[in-house]
Each structure stands twice: as structure tokens, then as C-alpha cells.
Amino acid sequence: MKKTTKNSNLRIIGLYLLVFLLAVGVVAKIVKIQQFDELINTSSQPRFFTVEAPRGNILADDGSLLAISMPLYKIHLDLSVISKVLFDKHIVEISEGLSDLFADKSTEEYERFLRLAKKSRKNKYVLLKLKVTHNELKVLQSLPLFKLGQNRGGLIAEQRPHREVPFGLLAQRTVGVLRDVNPVGIE
């Protein structure tokens, strides 16, 4: 009886030691992760950043608009994503569409501009137009090649907020001007 009791006591002590060493290993791993692994610590902490609120419309007491926020777009073309076959197939239609829409260049000038921009690989993003309205953007997106989206058609529209004041200088002091130095009015 003594021998089996001694054997079972040794087994129990060995089992306790094994569980104790396992617990020490788990605690050591937790301490290592919490104290020494900076990558894990910094990636799990929340990041704080400021989100600019969109500016809304300002109305007078009678409901007339004093200030309006309108989106204007800066239009770039990424001609490197457009295949040569598609570009050659639709260049005339695109040039005609751009000429009709903006009416600042002729169809031939737009075609020449786009061909030179496609040939020149110096600048990946070609500036097409600044201050494009939302309606003009919709017309641009309906042109044959630009229907394919940004990844295949190459049309990149960057939205920029624009503040329109319908009454001009009237009530401008009250409505205000948004600027860094000496802000004026309720804005």
C-alpha cells in the first residue's frame, strides 16, 4: 500500500508542477505582450482625428437663402489605365463631348490635348478642369469611355466645397466669412 500511495503522490505532485509551469508560461506570455510588443499595443488603441462637418445652408427668417454650400469638382484624367484600343476608339466622341460641355476649346484642340497627354508619360494625372458643377460631372460620367469608372475609364473627380452667397455683399457681415485669421459673422 505504501508503494502505490507514494506513486500516486508523485503523480499528483508532477501534475501540479506541470499545471503550475503552464500557468507561469501563460502569465509570462501575457506580460510580454502587454509590456514589450509595441506593434500590438499601438494598433489596438483608438486613433483620434478631427472630421470636418459639411457646411449647410444659412436661411433668413423669411426662408430665403443667404449662403449655400455647393460641391464643385476638380477633374483629373488617369490616361494610363485606359487601353490604347479603347482610347483610339473613343477619342473623337470624348473630344466632342468635352467641347460641347465646356465650350472653351474646339473638338480638335481637345483631341490633340488628350493624345499628347496619353503619349507623354511624365504626368500620370492630367488636370482636365477646375470648378466643375455636379450636373457637368454627371454629363462627363455619361461619356463613352468615362462610363467605365475610375479604374478602367480614368475619370477622377475630387470634390471641393464651395460657398455661394446669392445676395453678394448684402448681409455678408452677418453671414460671415470662414477664414483662419479674424473670422467674421456666424460662420
PDB file of C-alpha atoms in Angstrom:
ATOM      1  CA  MET A   1       0.000   0.000   0.000  1.00  0.00           C
ATOM      2  CA  LYS A   2       2.806   2.356   0.776  1.00  0.00           C
ATOM      3  CA  LYS A   3       4.291   1.960  -2.659  1.00  0.00           C
ATOM      4  CA  THR A   4       1.064   2.764  -4.525  1.00  0.00           C
ATOM      5  CA  THR A   5       0.366   5.730  -2.256  1.00  0.00           C
ATOM      6  CA  LYS A   6       3.884   7.049  -2.840  1.00  0.00           C
ATOM      7  CA  ASN A   7       3.459   6.532  -6.612  1.00  0.00           C
ATOM      8  CA  SER A   8       0.112   8.328  -6.697  1.00  0.00           C
ATOM      9  CA  ASN A   9       1.544  11.192  -4.579  1.00  0.00           C
ATOM     10  CA  LEU A  10       4.394  11.580  -7.084  1.00  0.00           C
ATOM     11  CA  ARG A  11       1.913  11.614  -9.953  1.00  0.00           C
ATOM     12  CA  ILE A  12      -0.214  14.262  -8.255  1.00  0.00           C
ATOM     13  CA  ILE A  13       2.852  16.401  -7.466  1.00  0.00           C
ATOM     14  CA  GLY A  14       4.059  16.049 -11.070  1.00  0.00           C
ATOM     15  CA  LEU A  15       0.634  17.008 -12.378  1.00  0.00           C
ATOM     16  CA  TYR A  16       0.535  20.065 -10.082  1.00  0.00           C
ATOM     17  CA  LEU A  17       4.024  21.087 -11.248  1.00  0.00           C
ATOM     18  CA  LEU A  18       3.006  20.714 -14.893  1.00  0.00           C
ATOM     19  CA  VAL A  19      -0.134  22.851 -14.403  1.00  0.00           C
ATOM     20  CA  PHE A  20       1.897  25.417 -12.407  1.00  0.00           C
ATOM     21  CA  LEU A  21       4.546  25.669 -15.163  1.00  0.00           C
ATOM     22  CA  LEU A  22       1.820  26.007 -17.776  1.00  0.00           C
ATOM     23  CA  ALA A  23       0.184  28.826 -15.762  1.00  0.00           C
ATOM     24  CA  VAL A  24       3.560  30.577 -15.352  1.00  0.00           C
ATOM     25  CA  GLY A  25       4.097  30.327 -19.122  1.00  0.00           C
ATOM     26  CA  VAL A  26       0.677  31.830 -19.861  1.00  0.00           C
ATOM     27  CA  VAL A  27       1.250  34.702 -17.402  1.00  0.00           C
ATOM     28  CA  ALA A  28       4.726  35.347 -18.855  1.00  0.00           C
ATOM     29  CA  LYS A  29       3.292  35.481 -22.385  1.00  0.00           C
ATOM     30  CA  ILE A  30       0.581  37.945 -21.281  1.00  0.00           C
ATOM     31  CA  VAL A  31       3.156  40.197 -19.592  1.00  0.00           C
ATOM     32  CA  LYS A  32       5.390  40.052 -22.674  1.00  0.00           C
ATOM     33  CA  ILE A  33       2.552  41.072 -24.984  1.00  0.00           C
ATOM     34  CA  GLN A  34       1.311  43.869 -22.722  1.00  0.00           C
ATOM     35  CA  GLN A  35       4.671  45.374 -21.877  1.00  0.00           C
ATOM     36  CA  PHE A  36       7.040  44.686 -24.743  1.00  0.00           C
ATOM     37  CA  ASP A  37       5.109  44.277 -28.001  1.00  0.00           C
ATOM     38  CA  GLU A  38       4.664  47.894 -29.159  1.00  0.00           C
ATOM     39  CA  LEU A  39       3.142  46.971 -32.509  1.00  0.00           C
ATOM     40  CA  ILE A  40       0.262  45.105 -30.905  1.00  0.00           C
ATOM     41  CA  ASN A  41      -0.240  47.787 -28.242  1.00  0.00           C
ATOM     42  CA  THR A  42      -0.366  50.728 -30.639  1.00  0.00           C
ATOM     43  CA  SER A  43      -2.593  49.030 -33.216  1.00  0.00           C
ATOM     44  CA  SER A  44      -5.295  48.206 -30.667  1.00  0.00           C
ATOM     45  CA  GLN A  45      -5.534  51.722 -29.228  1.00  0.00           C
ATOM     46  CA  PRO A  46      -8.102  54.096 -30.727  1.00  0.00           C
ATOM     47  CA  ARG A  47      -6.890  56.864 -33.014  1.00  0.00           C
ATOM     48  CA  PHE A  48      -8.425  60.298 -32.701  1.00  0.00           C
ATOM     49  CA  PHE A  49      -8.786  62.653 -35.633  1.00  0.00           C
ATOM     50  CA  THR A  50     -10.945  65.625 -36.475  1.00  0.00           C
ATOM     51  CA  VAL A  51     -13.716  65.209 -39.021  1.00  0.00           C
ATOM     52  CA  GLU A  52     -14.802  68.421 -40.683  1.00  0.00           C
ATOM     53  CA  ALA A  53     -18.574  68.814 -40.698  1.00  0.00           C
ATOM     54  CA  PRO A  54     -20.146  69.791 -44.002  1.00  0.00           C
ATOM     55  CA  ARG A  55     -21.344  73.366 -44.058  1.00  0.00           C
ATOM     56  CA  GLY A  56     -25.060  73.732 -44.567  1.00  0.00           C
ATOM     57  CA  ASN A  57     -27.293  76.421 -45.942  1.00  0.00           C
ATOM     58  CA  ILE A  58     -27.988  79.609 -43.996  1.00  0.00           C
ATOM     59  CA  LEU A  59     -31.533  80.924 -44.281  1.00  0.00           C
ATOM     60  CA  ALA A  60     -33.059  84.287 -43.435  1.00  0.00           C
ATOM     61  CA  ASP A  61     -36.133  84.450 -41.202  1.00  0.00           C
ATOM     62  CA  ASP A  62     -38.387  84.578 -44.267  1.00  0.00           C
ATOM     63  CA  GLY A  63     -36.797  81.395 -45.675  1.00  0.00           C
ATOM     64  CA  SER A  64     -34.672  82.980 -48.386  1.00  0.00           C
ATOM     65  CA  LEU A  65     -31.155  81.650 -48.818  1.00  0.00           C
ATOM     66  CA  LEU A  66     -28.282  83.797 -47.537  1.00  0.00           C
ATOM     67  CA  ALA A  67     -25.475  81.267 -48.081  1.00  0.00           C
ATOM     68  CA  ILE A  68     -25.435  77.971 -49.973  1.00  0.00           C
ATOM     69  CA  SER A  69     -22.909  75.148 -49.905  1.00  0.00           C
ATOM     70  CA  MET A  70     -22.339  73.733 -53.372  1.00  0.00           C
ATOM     71  CA  PRO A  71     -19.948  70.957 -54.302  1.00  0.00           C
ATOM     72  CA  LEU A  72     -17.521  71.791 -57.087  1.00  0.00           C
ATOM     73  CA  TYR A  73     -15.249  69.148 -58.560  1.00  0.00           C
ATOM     74  CA  LYS A  74     -11.652  69.123 -59.710  1.00  0.00           C
ATOM     75  CA  ILE A  75     -11.453  66.726 -62.661  1.00  0.00           C
ATOM     76  CA  HIS A  76      -8.338  64.696 -63.461  1.00  0.00           C
ATOM     77  CA  LEU A  77      -7.812  62.025 -66.076  1.00  0.00           C
ATOM     78  CA  ASP A  78      -5.667  58.966 -65.455  1.00  0.00           C
ATOM     79  CA  LEU A  79      -4.871  58.054 -69.042  1.00  0.00           C
ATOM     80  CA  SER A  80      -2.516  55.246 -68.013  1.00  0.00           C
ATOM     81  CA  VAL A  81      -5.432  52.949 -67.077  1.00  0.00           C
ATOM     82  CA  ILE A  82      -7.132  53.329 -70.464  1.00  0.00           C
ATOM     83  CA  SER A  83      -6.055  50.766 -73.031  1.00  0.00           C
ATOM     84  CA  LYS A  84      -4.775  52.078 -76.357  1.00  0.00           C
ATOM     85  CA  VAL A  85      -7.536  50.285 -78.269  1.00  0.00           C
ATOM     86  CA  LEU A  86     -10.315  51.872 -76.179  1.00  0.00           C
ATOM     87  CA  PHE A  87      -8.599  55.257 -76.256  1.00  0.00           C
ATOM     88  CA  ASP A  88      -8.305  55.270 -80.064  1.00  0.00           C
ATOM     89  CA  LYS A  89     -11.873  54.003 -80.439  1.00  0.00           C
ATOM     90  CA  HIS A  90     -13.497  56.701 -78.244  1.00  0.00           C
ATOM     91  CA  ILE A  91     -11.153  59.712 -78.530  1.00  0.00           C
ATOM     92  CA  VAL A  92     -13.327  61.556 -81.067  1.00  0.00           C
ATOM     93  CA  GLU A  93     -16.533  61.041 -79.058  1.00  0.00           C
ATOM     94  CA  ILE A  94     -14.836  62.185 -75.853  1.00  0.00           C
ATOM     95  CA  SER A  95     -13.357  65.252 -77.549  1.00  0.00           C
ATOM     96  CA  GLU A  96     -16.751  66.208 -78.973  1.00  0.00           C
ATOM     97  CA  GLY A  97     -18.406  65.695 -75.596  1.00  0.00           C
ATOM     98  CA  LEU A  98     -15.807  67.806 -73.769  1.00  0.00           C
ATOM     99  CA  SER A  99     -16.038  70.543 -76.385  1.00  0.00           C
ATOM    100  CA  ASP A 100     -19.845  70.625 -76.191  1.00  0.00           C
ATOM    101  CA  LEU A 101     -19.867  70.531 -72.393  1.00  0.00           C
ATOM    102  CA  PHE A 102     -17.237  73.128 -71.547  1.00  0.00           C
ATOM    103  CA  ALA A 103     -17.205  75.179 -74.797  1.00  0.00           C
ATOM    104  CA  ASP A 104     -13.714  76.513 -74.064  1.00  0.00           C
ATOM    105  CA  LYS A 105     -11.811  74.530 -76.732  1.00  0.00           C
ATOM    106  CA  SER A 106     -12.703  73.022 -80.058  1.00  0.00           C
ATOM    107  CA  THR A 107     -13.047  69.298 -80.658  1.00  0.00           C
ATOM    108  CA  GLU A 108      -9.672  69.205 -82.435  1.00  0.00           C
ATOM    109  CA  GLU A 109      -7.947  71.010 -79.549  1.00  0.00           C
ATOM    110  CA  TYR A 110      -9.338  68.538 -77.019  1.00  0.00           C
ATOM    111  CA  GLU A 111      -8.328  65.608 -79.226  1.00  0.00           C
ATOM    112  CA  ARG A 112      -4.793  66.994 -79.608  1.00  0.00           C
ATOM    113  CA  PHE A 113      -4.591  67.679 -75.852  1.00  0.00           C
ATOM    114  CA  LEU A 114      -5.699  64.145 -74.939  1.00  0.00           C
ATOM    115  CA  ARG A 115      -3.393  62.469 -77.472  1.00  0.00           C
ATOM    116  CA  LEU A 116      -0.383  64.449 -76.215  1.00  0.00           C
ATOM    117  CA  ALA A 117      -1.292  63.666 -72.611  1.00  0.00           C
ATOM    118  CA  LYS A 118      -1.629  59.948 -73.420  1.00  0.00           C
ATOM    119  CA  LYS A 119       1.695  59.929 -75.274  1.00  0.00           C
ATOM    120  CA  SER A 120       3.531  61.830 -72.521  1.00  0.00           C
ATOM    121  CA  ARG A 121       4.030  59.512 -69.575  1.00  0.00           C
ATOM    122  CA  LYS A 122       5.598  62.257 -67.469  1.00  0.00           C
ATOM    123  CA  ASN A 123       2.399  63.154 -65.619  1.00  0.00           C
ATOM    124  CA  LYS A 124       0.091  60.313 -64.623  1.00  0.00           C
ATOM    125  CA  TYR A 125      -2.880  62.505 -63.669  1.00  0.00           C
ATOM    126  CA  VAL A 126      -3.797  65.146 -66.221  1.00  0.00           C
ATOM    127  CA  LEU A 127      -5.843  68.079 -64.955  1.00  0.00           C
ATOM    128  CA  LEU A 128      -8.872  68.428 -67.198  1.00  0.00           C
ATOM    129  CA  LYS A 129     -10.897  71.126 -65.484  1.00  0.00           C
ATOM    130  CA  LEU A 130     -11.235  73.023 -62.204  1.00  0.00           C
ATOM    131  CA  LYS A 131     -14.601  74.012 -60.719  1.00  0.00           C
ATOM    132  CA  VAL A 132     -16.928  71.576 -62.444  1.00  0.00           C
ATOM    133  CA  THR A 133     -20.517  71.549 -61.176  1.00  0.00           C
ATOM    134  CA  HIS A 134     -22.389  68.408 -60.204  1.00  0.00           C
ATOM    135  CA  ASN A 135     -24.525  68.494 -63.353  1.00  0.00           C
ATOM    136  CA  GLU A 136     -21.429  68.814 -65.555  1.00  0.00           C
ATOM    137  CA  LEU A 137     -19.869  65.881 -63.698  1.00  0.00           C
ATOM    138  CA  LYS A 138     -22.914  63.724 -64.464  1.00  0.00           C
ATOM    139  CA  VAL A 139     -22.601  64.600 -68.166  1.00  0.00           C
ATOM    140  CA  LEU A 140     -18.869  63.755 -68.041  1.00  0.00           C
ATOM    141  CA  GLN A 141     -19.640  60.401 -66.440  1.00  0.00           C
ATOM    142  CA  SER A 142     -22.062  59.617 -69.259  1.00  0.00           C
ATOM    143  CA  LEU A 143     -19.393  60.000 -71.977  1.00  0.00           C
ATOM    144  CA  PRO A 144     -18.459  56.665 -73.616  1.00  0.00           C
ATOM    145  CA  LEU A 145     -15.084  55.969 -72.047  1.00  0.00           C
ATOM    146  CA  PHE A 146     -15.801  57.555 -68.664  1.00  0.00           C
ATOM    147  CA  LYS A 147     -18.809  55.264 -68.115  1.00  0.00           C
ATOM    148  CA  LEU A 148     -16.342  52.512 -67.262  1.00  0.00           C
ATOM    149  CA  GLY A 149     -15.483  54.119 -63.922  1.00  0.00           C
ATOM    150  CA  GLN A 150     -12.268  55.325 -62.376  1.00  0.00           C
ATOM    151  CA  ASN A 151     -10.334  52.073 -62.708  1.00  0.00           C
ATOM    152  CA  ARG A 152     -10.995  51.482 -66.413  1.00  0.00           C
ATOM    153  CA  GLY A 153     -12.176  54.867 -67.692  1.00  0.00           C
ATOM    154  CA  GLY A 154      -9.669  57.055 -65.869  1.00  0.00           C
ATOM    155  CA  LEU A 155     -12.045  59.830 -64.750  1.00  0.00           C
ATOM    156  CA  ILE A 156     -11.117  61.107 -61.273  1.00  0.00           C
ATOM    157  CA  ALA A 157     -13.422  63.646 -59.611  1.00  0.00           C
ATOM    158  CA  GLU A 158     -12.209  65.316 -56.417  1.00  0.00           C
ATOM    159  CA  GLN A 159     -14.987  67.112 -54.557  1.00  0.00           C
ATOM    160  CA  ARG A 160     -14.280  70.555 -53.128  1.00  0.00           C
ATOM    161  CA  PRO A 161     -16.770  72.569 -51.076  1.00  0.00           C
ATOM    162  CA  HIS A 162     -17.731  75.981 -52.401  1.00  0.00           C
ATOM    163  CA  ARG A 163     -19.714  78.676 -50.604  1.00  0.00           C
ATOM    164  CA  GLU A 164     -22.122  80.644 -52.774  1.00  0.00           C
ATOM    165  CA  VAL A 165     -23.672  83.874 -51.491  1.00  0.00           C
ATOM    166  CA  PRO A 166     -26.733  84.694 -53.641  1.00  0.00           C
ATOM    167  CA  PHE A 167     -27.143  88.266 -52.366  1.00  0.00           C
ATOM    168  CA  GLY A 168     -23.474  89.173 -52.780  1.00  0.00           C
ATOM    169  CA  LEU A 169     -22.345  91.747 -50.240  1.00  0.00           C
ATOM    170  CA  LEU A 170     -25.797  92.094 -48.709  1.00  0.00           C
ATOM    171  CA  ALA A 171     -25.740  90.560 -45.193  1.00  0.00           C
ATOM    172  CA  GLN A 172     -22.206  89.293 -45.767  1.00  0.00           C
ATOM    173  CA  ARG A 173     -21.103  90.763 -42.453  1.00  0.00           C
ATOM    174  CA  THR A 174     -23.830  88.841 -40.638  1.00  0.00           C
ATOM    175  CA  VAL A 175     -23.396  85.584 -42.534  1.00  0.00           C
ATOM    176  CA  GLY A 176     -19.647  85.854 -42.189  1.00  0.00           C
ATOM    177  CA  VAL A 177     -16.525  84.597 -43.800  1.00  0.00           C
ATOM    178  CA  LEU A 178     -14.746  81.396 -42.833  1.00  0.00           C
ATOM    179  CA  ARG A 179     -11.032  82.081 -42.508  1.00  0.00           C
ATOM    180  CA  ASP A 180      -8.187  81.327 -40.107  1.00  0.00           C
ATOM    181  CA  VAL A 181      -7.432  84.896 -39.051  1.00  0.00           C
ATOM    182  CA  ASN A 182     -10.163  87.259 -37.792  1.00  0.00           C
ATOM    183  CA  PRO A 183     -13.276  85.196 -38.510  1.00  0.00           C
ATOM    184  CA  VAL A 184     -16.359  87.335 -39.070  1.00  0.00           C
ATOM    185  CA  GLY A 185     -20.070  86.604 -38.585  1.00  0.00           C
ATOM    186  CA  ILE A 186     -21.884  83.440 -37.574  1.00  0.00           C
ATOM    187  CA  GLU A 187     -19.766  81.111 -39.668  1.00  0.00           C
TER     188      GLU A 187
END
